[in-house]
Amino acid sequence: MAENPAEQMVFTLNGRAVSVRSDPNLPLLHVLREELGHRATRFGCGQATCGACTVIVDGRAVMSCDMPVSAAVGLAVETAEGLDGVPPHPLVTAFLDHQAGQCGYCLPGILMAAKALLDAEVAPDRARIARALDANLCRCGTHVRILDAVEDAARQIAGRV
Ligand code: FES
Ligand code: FES
């Protein structure tokens, strides 16, 4: 693939403005990991079919392997690093409490897909959560514990626990 001239691009990453000079057609995933050092977001298939690279862009869960970085200019990008606050996001504690991961490779993408849902909807039920995570594969097969954890986090956020 021919390289395009680099451009300076600015967007918000986990609440902070970032400026990066890059080929505007590079995938957002590549720029996050290789240019900005945010390596929580994972490369799985590179073809928008596994969800490992899911991030949130302006409130919407997107597969960052399939989005040119230029499409994020001026927008708010969130990655799993942004969940690691003090205290951590309820999703993080719920995933730990339920031991939702096995190898953990899928989890940053699943956490961001789940966060996009919980940011948009109060107390979604299990079926709704399953639909929201449908595009995110987990080859370790921990889906039941993942759903338990997201349900738990949803209850915490809704103040039901
Ligand atoms: S790496 Fe993006 S969907 Fe698989
Ligand atoms: S925990 Fe291993 S792929 Fe999901």
Short mmCIF file of N, CA and C and ligand atoms in Angstrom, two decimals:
data_model
loop_
_atom_site.label_atom_id
_atom_site.label_comp_id
_atom_site.label_asym_id
_atom_site.label_seq_id
_atom_site.Cartn_x
_atom_site.Cartn_y
_atom_site.Cartn_z
N MET A 1 0.85 -1.20 0.00
CA MET A 1 0.00 0.00 0.00
C MET A 1 0.88 1.24 0.00
N ALA A 2 0.63 2.15 -0.93
CA ALA A 2 1.45 3.36 -1.01
C ALA A 2 1.20 4.25 0.19
N GLU A 3 2.29 4.84 0.68
CA GLU A 3 2.13 5.76 1.82
C GLU A 3 1.62 7.10 1.34
N ASN A 4 0.80 7.74 2.16
CA ASN A 4 0.31 9.08 1.87
C ASN A 4 1.15 10.07 2.65
N PRO A 5 1.19 11.33 2.19
CA PRO A 5 1.94 12.34 2.94
C PRO A 5 1.41 12.45 4.36
N ALA A 6 2.33 12.58 5.31
CA ALA A 6 1.91 12.68 6.71
C ALA A 6 1.16 13.99 6.95
N GLU A 7 0.19 13.92 7.83
CA GLU A 7 -0.58 15.11 8.23
C GLU A 7 -0.58 15.19 9.75
N GLN A 8 -0.67 16.42 10.25
CA GLN A 8 -0.81 16.62 11.69
C GLN A 8 -2.30 16.50 12.02
N MET A 9 -2.60 15.66 12.98
CA MET A 9 -4.01 15.44 13.33
C MET A 9 -4.19 15.53 14.83
N VAL A 10 -5.30 16.11 15.23
CA VAL A 10 -5.59 16.33 16.66
C VAL A 10 -6.92 15.69 17.00
N PHE A 11 -6.94 14.94 18.09
CA PHE A 11 -8.19 14.44 18.62
C PHE A 11 -8.03 14.28 20.13
N THR A 12 -9.08 13.89 20.79
CA THR A 12 -9.01 13.71 22.23
C THR A 12 -8.88 12.23 22.53
N LEU A 13 -7.93 11.89 23.38
CA LEU A 13 -7.71 10.49 23.75
C LEU A 13 -7.86 10.37 25.27
N ASN A 14 -8.90 9.68 25.67
CA ASN A 14 -9.19 9.50 27.10
C ASN A 14 -9.18 10.84 27.84
N GLY A 15 -9.79 11.83 27.21
CA GLY A 15 -9.98 13.12 27.85
C GLY A 15 -8.87 14.13 27.65
N ARG A 16 -7.78 13.71 27.00
CA ARG A 16 -6.67 14.65 26.78
C ARG A 16 -6.46 14.86 25.29
N ALA A 17 -6.22 16.11 24.91
CA ALA A 17 -5.95 16.39 23.50
C ALA A 17 -4.61 15.78 23.10
N VAL A 18 -4.59 15.11 21.97
CA VAL A 18 -3.34 14.56 21.45
C VAL A 18 -3.17 15.05 20.01
N SER A 19 -1.92 15.24 19.64
CA SER A 19 -1.59 15.66 18.29
C SER A 19 -0.60 14.65 17.73
N VAL A 20 -0.89 14.15 16.56
CA VAL A 20 -0.01 13.12 16.00
C VAL A 20 0.21 13.41 14.52
N ARG A 21 1.43 13.18 14.06
CA ARG A 21 1.74 13.37 12.64
C ARG A 21 1.86 11.99 12.01
N SER A 22 0.99 11.74 11.05
CA SER A 22 0.91 10.37 10.54
C SER A 22 0.25 10.37 9.16
N ASP A 23 0.41 9.25 8.47
CA ASP A 23 -0.37 8.99 7.26
C ASP A 23 -1.85 8.97 7.66
N PRO A 24 -2.68 9.85 7.09
CA PRO A 24 -4.08 9.92 7.53
C PRO A 24 -4.89 8.67 7.24
N ASN A 25 -4.37 7.83 6.34
CA ASN A 25 -5.11 6.61 6.01
C ASN A 25 -4.73 5.41 6.86
N LEU A 26 -3.75 5.57 7.74
CA LEU A 26 -3.42 4.46 8.62
C LEU A 26 -4.60 4.16 9.54
N PRO A 27 -4.80 2.90 9.90
CA PRO A 27 -5.89 2.60 10.85
C PRO A 27 -5.66 3.29 12.19
N LEU A 28 -6.76 3.74 12.78
CA LEU A 28 -6.68 4.34 14.11
C LEU A 28 -5.97 3.39 15.07
N LEU A 29 -6.23 2.09 14.96
CA LEU A 29 -5.58 1.10 15.83
C LEU A 29 -4.07 1.23 15.76
N HIS A 30 -3.53 1.31 14.57
CA HIS A 30 -2.08 1.40 14.40
C HIS A 30 -1.54 2.67 15.07
N VAL A 31 -2.22 3.78 14.86
CA VAL A 31 -1.73 5.05 15.41
C VAL A 31 -1.80 5.02 16.95
N LEU A 32 -2.89 4.46 17.48
CA LEU A 32 -3.00 4.37 18.95
C LEU A 32 -1.84 3.56 19.52
N ARG A 33 -1.56 2.43 18.90
CA ARG A 33 -0.55 1.53 19.48
C ARG A 33 0.88 1.98 19.17
N GLU A 34 1.13 2.30 17.91
CA GLU A 34 2.51 2.51 17.48
C GLU A 34 2.96 3.96 17.58
N GLU A 35 2.06 4.90 17.41
CA GLU A 35 2.46 6.32 17.46
C GLU A 35 2.22 6.90 18.85
N LEU A 36 1.16 6.47 19.50
CA LEU A 36 0.78 7.09 20.77
C LEU A 36 1.05 6.19 21.98
N GLY A 37 1.52 4.98 21.73
CA GLY A 37 1.92 4.10 22.83
C GLY A 37 0.77 3.59 23.68
N HIS A 38 -0.44 3.65 23.15
CA HIS A 38 -1.60 3.12 23.88
C HIS A 38 -1.84 1.69 23.38
N ARG A 39 -1.24 0.75 24.08
CA ARG A 39 -1.20 -0.62 23.56
C ARG A 39 -2.24 -1.53 24.17
N ALA A 40 -3.16 -0.99 24.96
CA ALA A 40 -4.23 -1.85 25.49
C ALA A 40 -5.11 -2.36 24.36
N THR A 41 -5.34 -1.53 23.37
CA THR A 41 -6.21 -1.91 22.25
C THR A 41 -5.48 -2.93 21.39
N ARG A 42 -6.15 -4.04 21.10
CA ARG A 42 -5.48 -5.19 20.51
C ARG A 42 -5.72 -5.33 19.01
N PHE A 43 -4.73 -5.90 18.35
CA PHE A 43 -4.89 -6.32 16.96
C PHE A 43 -5.28 -7.79 16.96
N GLY A 44 -6.42 -8.09 16.35
CA GLY A 44 -6.83 -9.49 16.23
C GLY A 44 -6.81 -9.93 14.79
N CYS A 45 -7.87 -9.59 14.07
CA CYS A 45 -8.00 -10.03 12.67
C CYS A 45 -7.55 -8.96 11.68
N GLY A 46 -7.68 -7.69 12.06
CA GLY A 46 -7.38 -6.61 11.12
C GLY A 46 -8.41 -6.45 10.03
N GLN A 47 -9.54 -7.13 10.16
CA GLN A 47 -10.56 -7.13 9.10
C GLN A 47 -11.96 -6.85 9.63
N ALA A 48 -12.05 -6.21 10.78
CA ALA A 48 -13.35 -5.83 11.35
C ALA A 48 -14.26 -7.02 11.62
N THR A 49 -13.66 -8.14 12.02
CA THR A 49 -14.51 -9.31 12.27
C THR A 49 -14.34 -9.91 13.66
N CYS A 50 -13.45 -9.38 14.51
CA CYS A 50 -13.25 -10.02 15.82
C CYS A 50 -13.56 -9.11 17.01
N GLY A 51 -13.45 -7.81 16.83
CA GLY A 51 -13.75 -6.87 17.90
C GLY A 51 -12.62 -6.60 18.88
N ALA A 52 -11.47 -7.26 18.70
CA ALA A 52 -10.36 -7.06 19.65
C ALA A 52 -9.90 -5.60 19.70
N CYS A 53 -10.10 -4.89 18.60
CA CYS A 53 -9.59 -3.52 18.49
C CYS A 53 -10.65 -2.46 18.83
N THR A 54 -11.76 -2.88 19.46
CA THR A 54 -12.86 -1.94 19.70
C THR A 54 -12.43 -0.80 20.62
N VAL A 55 -12.72 0.41 20.18
CA VAL A 55 -12.57 1.61 20.99
C VAL A 55 -13.88 2.38 20.89
N ILE A 56 -13.98 3.44 21.66
CA ILE A 56 -15.17 4.30 21.57
C ILE A 56 -14.76 5.60 20.88
N VAL A 57 -15.52 5.99 19.88
CA VAL A 57 -15.29 7.27 19.21
C VAL A 57 -16.60 8.06 19.27
N ASP A 58 -16.52 9.19 19.96
CA ASP A 58 -17.71 10.02 20.16
C ASP A 58 -18.91 9.19 20.63
N GLY A 59 -18.67 8.32 21.59
CA GLY A 59 -19.74 7.57 22.22
C GLY A 59 -20.13 6.28 21.54
N ARG A 60 -19.53 6.00 20.40
CA ARG A 60 -19.92 4.81 19.63
C ARG A 60 -18.77 3.80 19.61
N ALA A 61 -19.11 2.55 19.86
CA ALA A 61 -18.09 1.50 19.77
C ALA A 61 -17.74 1.28 18.30
N VAL A 62 -16.45 1.37 17.98
CA VAL A 62 -16.01 1.17 16.60
C VAL A 62 -14.80 0.24 16.58
N MET A 63 -14.62 -0.43 15.48
CA MET A 63 -13.45 -1.29 15.31
C MET A 63 -12.33 -0.44 14.72
N SER A 64 -11.31 -0.21 15.54
CA SER A 64 -10.30 0.77 15.15
C SER A 64 -9.35 0.25 14.07
N CYS A 65 -9.40 -1.06 13.77
CA CYS A 65 -8.59 -1.56 12.65
C CYS A 65 -9.20 -1.16 11.32
N ASP A 66 -10.47 -0.76 11.38
CA ASP A 66 -11.23 -0.51 10.15
C ASP A 66 -11.59 0.96 10.00
N MET A 67 -10.90 1.81 10.74
CA MET A 67 -11.22 3.25 10.72
C MET A 67 -9.93 4.03 10.50
N PRO A 68 -9.84 4.82 9.43
CA PRO A 68 -8.62 5.61 9.25
C PRO A 68 -8.49 6.65 10.36
N VAL A 69 -7.28 6.90 10.77
CA VAL A 69 -7.08 7.85 11.86
C VAL A 69 -7.66 9.22 11.51
N SER A 70 -7.66 9.57 10.24
CA SER A 70 -8.20 10.88 9.84
C SER A 70 -9.67 11.02 10.22
N ALA A 71 -10.39 9.89 10.32
CA ALA A 71 -11.82 9.94 10.67
C ALA A 71 -12.03 10.28 12.14
N ALA A 72 -10.96 10.24 12.93
CA ALA A 72 -11.08 10.55 14.36
C ALA A 72 -10.74 12.01 14.66
N VAL A 73 -10.28 12.74 13.66
CA VAL A 73 -9.85 14.13 13.90
C VAL A 73 -11.00 14.94 14.51
N GLY A 74 -10.68 15.60 15.63
CA GLY A 74 -11.66 16.46 16.29
C GLY A 74 -12.64 15.70 17.17
N LEU A 75 -12.52 14.39 17.23
CA LEU A 75 -13.48 13.58 17.99
C LEU A 75 -12.85 13.09 19.30
N ALA A 76 -13.71 12.51 20.15
CA ALA A 76 -13.27 11.98 21.44
C ALA A 76 -13.09 10.47 21.33
N VAL A 77 -11.84 10.03 21.47
CA VAL A 77 -11.52 8.61 21.40
C VAL A 77 -11.28 8.10 22.82
N GLU A 78 -11.87 6.95 23.12
CA GLU A 78 -11.66 6.32 24.43
C GLU A 78 -11.11 4.92 24.23
N THR A 79 -10.11 4.58 25.03
CA THR A 79 -9.54 3.23 24.99
C THR A 79 -9.58 2.64 26.40
N ALA A 80 -9.20 1.36 26.50
CA ALA A 80 -9.27 0.70 27.80
C ALA A 80 -8.38 1.36 28.84
N GLU A 81 -7.32 2.05 28.40
CA GLU A 81 -6.47 2.76 29.38
C GLU A 81 -7.29 3.75 30.19
N GLY A 82 -8.33 4.31 29.57
CA GLY A 82 -9.15 5.32 30.23
C GLY A 82 -10.02 4.75 31.34
N LEU A 83 -10.14 3.44 31.43
CA LEU A 83 -10.95 2.82 32.49
C LEU A 83 -10.17 2.65 33.77
N ASP A 84 -8.88 2.88 33.68
CA ASP A 84 -7.98 2.57 34.79
C ASP A 84 -7.77 3.76 35.71
N GLY A 85 -8.88 4.31 36.21
CA GLY A 85 -8.77 5.48 37.07
C GLY A 85 -8.69 5.10 38.53
N VAL A 86 -8.84 6.10 39.39
CA VAL A 86 -8.88 5.88 40.83
C VAL A 86 -10.18 6.49 41.33
N PRO A 87 -11.21 5.71 41.63
CA PRO A 87 -11.24 4.25 41.49
C PRO A 87 -11.39 3.86 40.03
N PRO A 88 -11.11 2.58 39.72
CA PRO A 88 -11.31 2.14 38.33
C PRO A 88 -12.78 2.14 37.96
N HIS A 89 -13.05 2.12 36.67
CA HIS A 89 -14.43 2.05 36.20
C HIS A 89 -15.10 0.78 36.76
N PRO A 90 -16.39 0.83 37.09
CA PRO A 90 -17.08 -0.37 37.62
C PRO A 90 -16.93 -1.60 36.73
N LEU A 91 -16.78 -1.42 35.42
CA LEU A 91 -16.58 -2.58 34.56
C LEU A 91 -15.29 -3.32 34.93
N VAL A 92 -14.26 -2.56 35.26
CA VAL A 92 -12.97 -3.19 35.58
C VAL A 92 -13.11 -4.03 36.85
N THR A 93 -13.70 -3.46 37.88
CA THR A 93 -13.84 -4.22 39.14
C THR A 93 -14.77 -5.41 38.94
N ALA A 94 -15.83 -5.24 38.15
CA ALA A 94 -16.75 -6.36 37.92
C ALA A 94 -16.06 -7.48 37.14
N PHE A 95 -15.25 -7.13 36.15
CA PHE A 95 -14.55 -8.18 35.38
C PHE A 95 -13.56 -8.93 36.29
N LEU A 96 -12.93 -8.20 37.20
CA LEU A 96 -12.03 -8.88 38.14
C LEU A 96 -12.81 -9.75 39.11
N ASP A 97 -13.90 -9.19 39.65
CA ASP A 97 -14.70 -9.95 40.62
C ASP A 97 -15.22 -11.25 40.02
N HIS A 98 -15.59 -11.21 38.75
CA HIS A 98 -16.17 -12.40 38.10
C HIS A 98 -15.11 -13.22 37.37
N GLN A 99 -13.84 -12.82 37.49
CA GLN A 99 -12.77 -13.53 36.76
C GLN A 99 -13.20 -13.77 35.31
N ALA A 100 -13.61 -12.66 34.67
CA ALA A 100 -14.26 -12.77 33.37
C ALA A 100 -13.30 -13.13 32.25
N GLY A 101 -12.02 -12.91 32.45
CA GLY A 101 -11.08 -13.21 31.39
C GLY A 101 -10.35 -14.52 31.62
N GLN A 102 -9.85 -15.08 30.53
CA GLN A 102 -8.95 -16.23 30.67
C GLN A 102 -7.58 -15.77 30.15
N CYS A 103 -7.38 -15.74 28.83
CA CYS A 103 -6.11 -15.19 28.33
C CYS A 103 -6.13 -13.67 28.37
N GLY A 104 -7.34 -13.09 28.28
CA GLY A 104 -7.48 -11.65 28.39
C GLY A 104 -7.35 -10.88 27.09
N TYR A 105 -7.03 -11.58 26.00
CA TYR A 105 -6.75 -10.85 24.76
C TYR A 105 -7.95 -10.06 24.27
N CYS A 106 -9.12 -10.61 24.43
CA CYS A 106 -10.34 -9.96 23.92
C CYS A 106 -10.83 -8.83 24.82
N LEU A 107 -10.34 -8.80 26.06
CA LEU A 107 -11.02 -7.99 27.07
C LEU A 107 -10.99 -6.47 26.82
N PRO A 108 -9.87 -5.88 26.36
CA PRO A 108 -9.95 -4.43 26.14
C PRO A 108 -11.06 -4.04 25.16
N GLY A 109 -11.22 -4.82 24.11
CA GLY A 109 -12.28 -4.53 23.15
C GLY A 109 -13.66 -4.75 23.75
N ILE A 110 -13.81 -5.83 24.51
CA ILE A 110 -15.11 -6.11 25.13
C ILE A 110 -15.45 -5.06 26.16
N LEU A 111 -14.46 -4.64 26.93
CA LEU A 111 -14.71 -3.58 27.92
C LEU A 111 -15.20 -2.31 27.25
N MET A 112 -14.63 -1.96 26.11
CA MET A 112 -15.04 -0.72 25.47
C MET A 112 -16.41 -0.85 24.81
N ALA A 113 -16.70 -2.03 24.25
CA ALA A 113 -18.05 -2.25 23.71
C ALA A 113 -19.08 -2.16 24.84
N ALA A 114 -18.73 -2.74 25.99
CA ALA A 114 -19.64 -2.70 27.13
C ALA A 114 -19.78 -1.27 27.67
N LYS A 115 -18.69 -0.54 27.71
CA LYS A 115 -18.78 0.85 28.21
C LYS A 115 -19.66 1.70 27.30
N ALA A 116 -19.52 1.52 25.99
CA ALA A 116 -20.37 2.30 25.08
C ALA A 116 -21.84 2.02 25.37
N LEU A 117 -22.16 0.76 25.66
CA LEU A 117 -23.55 0.41 25.97
C LEU A 117 -23.98 1.06 27.29
N LEU A 118 -23.14 0.90 28.34
CA LEU A 118 -23.55 1.40 29.66
C LEU A 118 -23.57 2.93 29.72
N ASP A 119 -22.78 3.58 28.86
CA ASP A 119 -22.84 5.04 28.77
C ASP A 119 -24.16 5.49 28.14
N ALA A 120 -24.69 4.65 27.27
CA ALA A 120 -25.88 5.05 26.49
C ALA A 120 -27.18 4.60 27.13
N GLU A 121 -27.14 3.51 27.90
CA GLU A 121 -28.38 2.92 28.41
C GLU A 121 -28.25 2.62 29.90
N VAL A 122 -29.31 2.91 30.63
CA VAL A 122 -29.33 2.61 32.07
C VAL A 122 -29.84 1.19 32.25
N ALA A 123 -29.04 0.38 32.95
CA ALA A 123 -29.43 -0.98 33.34
C ALA A 123 -29.97 -1.82 32.18
N PRO A 124 -29.20 -2.00 31.12
CA PRO A 124 -29.64 -2.92 30.05
C PRO A 124 -29.73 -4.34 30.60
N ASP A 125 -30.69 -5.12 30.07
CA ASP A 125 -30.80 -6.50 30.56
C ASP A 125 -29.78 -7.40 29.85
N ARG A 126 -29.75 -8.64 30.28
CA ARG A 126 -28.71 -9.56 29.78
C ARG A 126 -28.80 -9.75 28.26
N ALA A 127 -30.01 -9.84 27.75
CA ALA A 127 -30.16 -10.03 26.31
C ALA A 127 -29.63 -8.83 25.54
N ARG A 128 -29.89 -7.66 26.07
CA ARG A 128 -29.40 -6.43 25.42
C ARG A 128 -27.87 -6.39 25.47
N ILE A 129 -27.31 -6.76 26.60
CA ILE A 129 -25.85 -6.79 26.72
C ILE A 129 -25.26 -7.78 25.72
N ALA A 130 -25.87 -8.94 25.62
CA ALA A 130 -25.36 -9.96 24.68
C ALA A 130 -25.39 -9.43 23.25
N ARG A 131 -26.45 -8.71 22.90
CA ARG A 131 -26.52 -8.16 21.54
C ARG A 131 -25.42 -7.13 21.32
N ALA A 132 -25.18 -6.30 22.33
CA ALA A 132 -24.17 -5.24 22.19
C ALA A 132 -22.76 -5.83 22.05
N LEU A 133 -22.56 -7.03 22.61
CA LEU A 133 -21.22 -7.64 22.55
C LEU A 133 -21.12 -8.70 21.45
N ASP A 134 -22.13 -8.76 20.62
CA ASP A 134 -22.21 -9.83 19.62
C ASP A 134 -21.01 -9.83 18.67
N ALA A 135 -20.48 -8.66 18.37
CA ALA A 135 -19.38 -8.58 17.39
C ALA A 135 -18.02 -8.84 18.02
N ASN A 136 -17.99 -9.02 19.34
CA ASN A 136 -16.71 -9.21 20.03
C ASN A 136 -16.50 -10.69 20.35
N LEU A 137 -15.52 -11.28 19.71
CA LEU A 137 -15.27 -12.71 19.90
C LEU A 137 -14.37 -12.94 21.11
N CYS A 138 -14.60 -14.07 21.78
CA CYS A 138 -13.70 -14.52 22.85
C CYS A 138 -13.40 -15.97 22.58
N ARG A 139 -12.19 -16.25 22.13
CA ARG A 139 -11.89 -17.63 21.75
C ARG A 139 -11.67 -18.52 22.97
N CYS A 140 -11.51 -17.92 24.14
CA CYS A 140 -11.43 -18.74 25.36
C CYS A 140 -12.81 -19.17 25.84
N GLY A 141 -13.86 -18.58 25.29
CA GLY A 141 -15.21 -19.02 25.64
C GLY A 141 -15.66 -18.61 27.02
N THR A 142 -15.25 -17.42 27.47
CA THR A 142 -15.67 -16.98 28.81
C THR A 142 -16.93 -16.11 28.74
N HIS A 143 -17.73 -16.30 27.73
CA HIS A 143 -18.87 -15.42 27.49
C HIS A 143 -19.81 -15.31 28.69
N VAL A 144 -20.05 -16.42 29.38
CA VAL A 144 -21.00 -16.39 30.49
C VAL A 144 -20.48 -15.47 31.60
N ARG A 145 -19.20 -15.61 31.92
CA ARG A 145 -18.64 -14.75 32.98
C ARG A 145 -18.57 -13.29 32.52
N ILE A 146 -18.32 -13.08 31.23
CA ILE A 146 -18.31 -11.71 30.71
C ILE A 146 -19.70 -11.08 30.85
N LEU A 147 -20.73 -11.82 30.50
CA LEU A 147 -22.10 -11.29 30.64
C LEU A 147 -22.42 -11.04 32.11
N ASP A 148 -22.03 -11.97 32.98
CA ASP A 148 -22.24 -11.77 34.42
C ASP A 148 -21.60 -10.45 34.87
N ALA A 149 -20.37 -10.23 34.42
CA ALA A 149 -19.63 -9.04 34.85
C ALA A 149 -20.28 -7.75 34.34
N VAL A 150 -20.69 -7.76 33.09
CA VAL A 150 -21.30 -6.53 32.55
C VAL A 150 -22.64 -6.27 33.24
N GLU A 151 -23.40 -7.32 33.50
CA GLU A 151 -24.66 -7.14 34.24
C GLU A 151 -24.39 -6.55 35.61
N ASP A 152 -23.36 -7.06 36.27
CA ASP A 152 -23.00 -6.58 37.60
C ASP A 152 -22.62 -5.09 37.54
N ALA A 153 -21.78 -4.74 36.57
CA ALA A 153 -21.37 -3.34 36.42
C ALA A 153 -22.58 -2.45 36.13
N ALA A 154 -23.48 -2.95 35.31
CA ALA A 154 -24.69 -2.16 34.98
C ALA A 154 -25.50 -1.90 36.25
N ARG A 155 -25.61 -2.92 37.10
CA ARG A 155 -26.35 -2.74 38.36
C ARG A 155 -25.64 -1.73 39.25
N GLN A 156 -24.32 -1.83 39.31
CA GLN A 156 -23.56 -0.88 40.14
C GLN A 156 -23.77 0.55 39.66
N ILE A 157 -23.68 0.74 38.35
CA ILE A 157 -23.81 2.08 37.80
C ILE A 157 -25.22 2.62 38.02
N ALA A 158 -26.20 1.72 37.96
CA ALA A 158 -27.59 2.15 38.19
C ALA A 158 -27.91 2.31 39.67
N GLY A 159 -26.90 2.01 40.52
CA GLY A 159 -27.11 2.17 41.96
C GLY A 159 -27.99 1.11 42.57
N ARG A 160 -27.99 -0.08 41.94
CA ARG A 160 -28.86 -1.16 42.41
C ARG A 160 -28.14 -2.16 43.28
N VAL A 161 -26.90 -1.89 43.64
CA VAL A 161 -26.22 -2.82 44.56
C VAL A 161 -25.69 -2.05 45.74
S1 FES B 1 -8.61 -6.46 14.88
FE1 FES B 1 -10.22 -5.12 14.43
S2 FES B 1 -11.99 -6.35 14.38
FE2 FES B 1 -10.36 -7.77 14.62
S1 FES B 2 -10.34 -14.34 27.47
FE1 FES B 2 -9.10 -15.22 25.90
S2 FES B 2 -9.99 -14.47 24.04
FE2 FES B 2 -11.34 -13.84 25.59
#
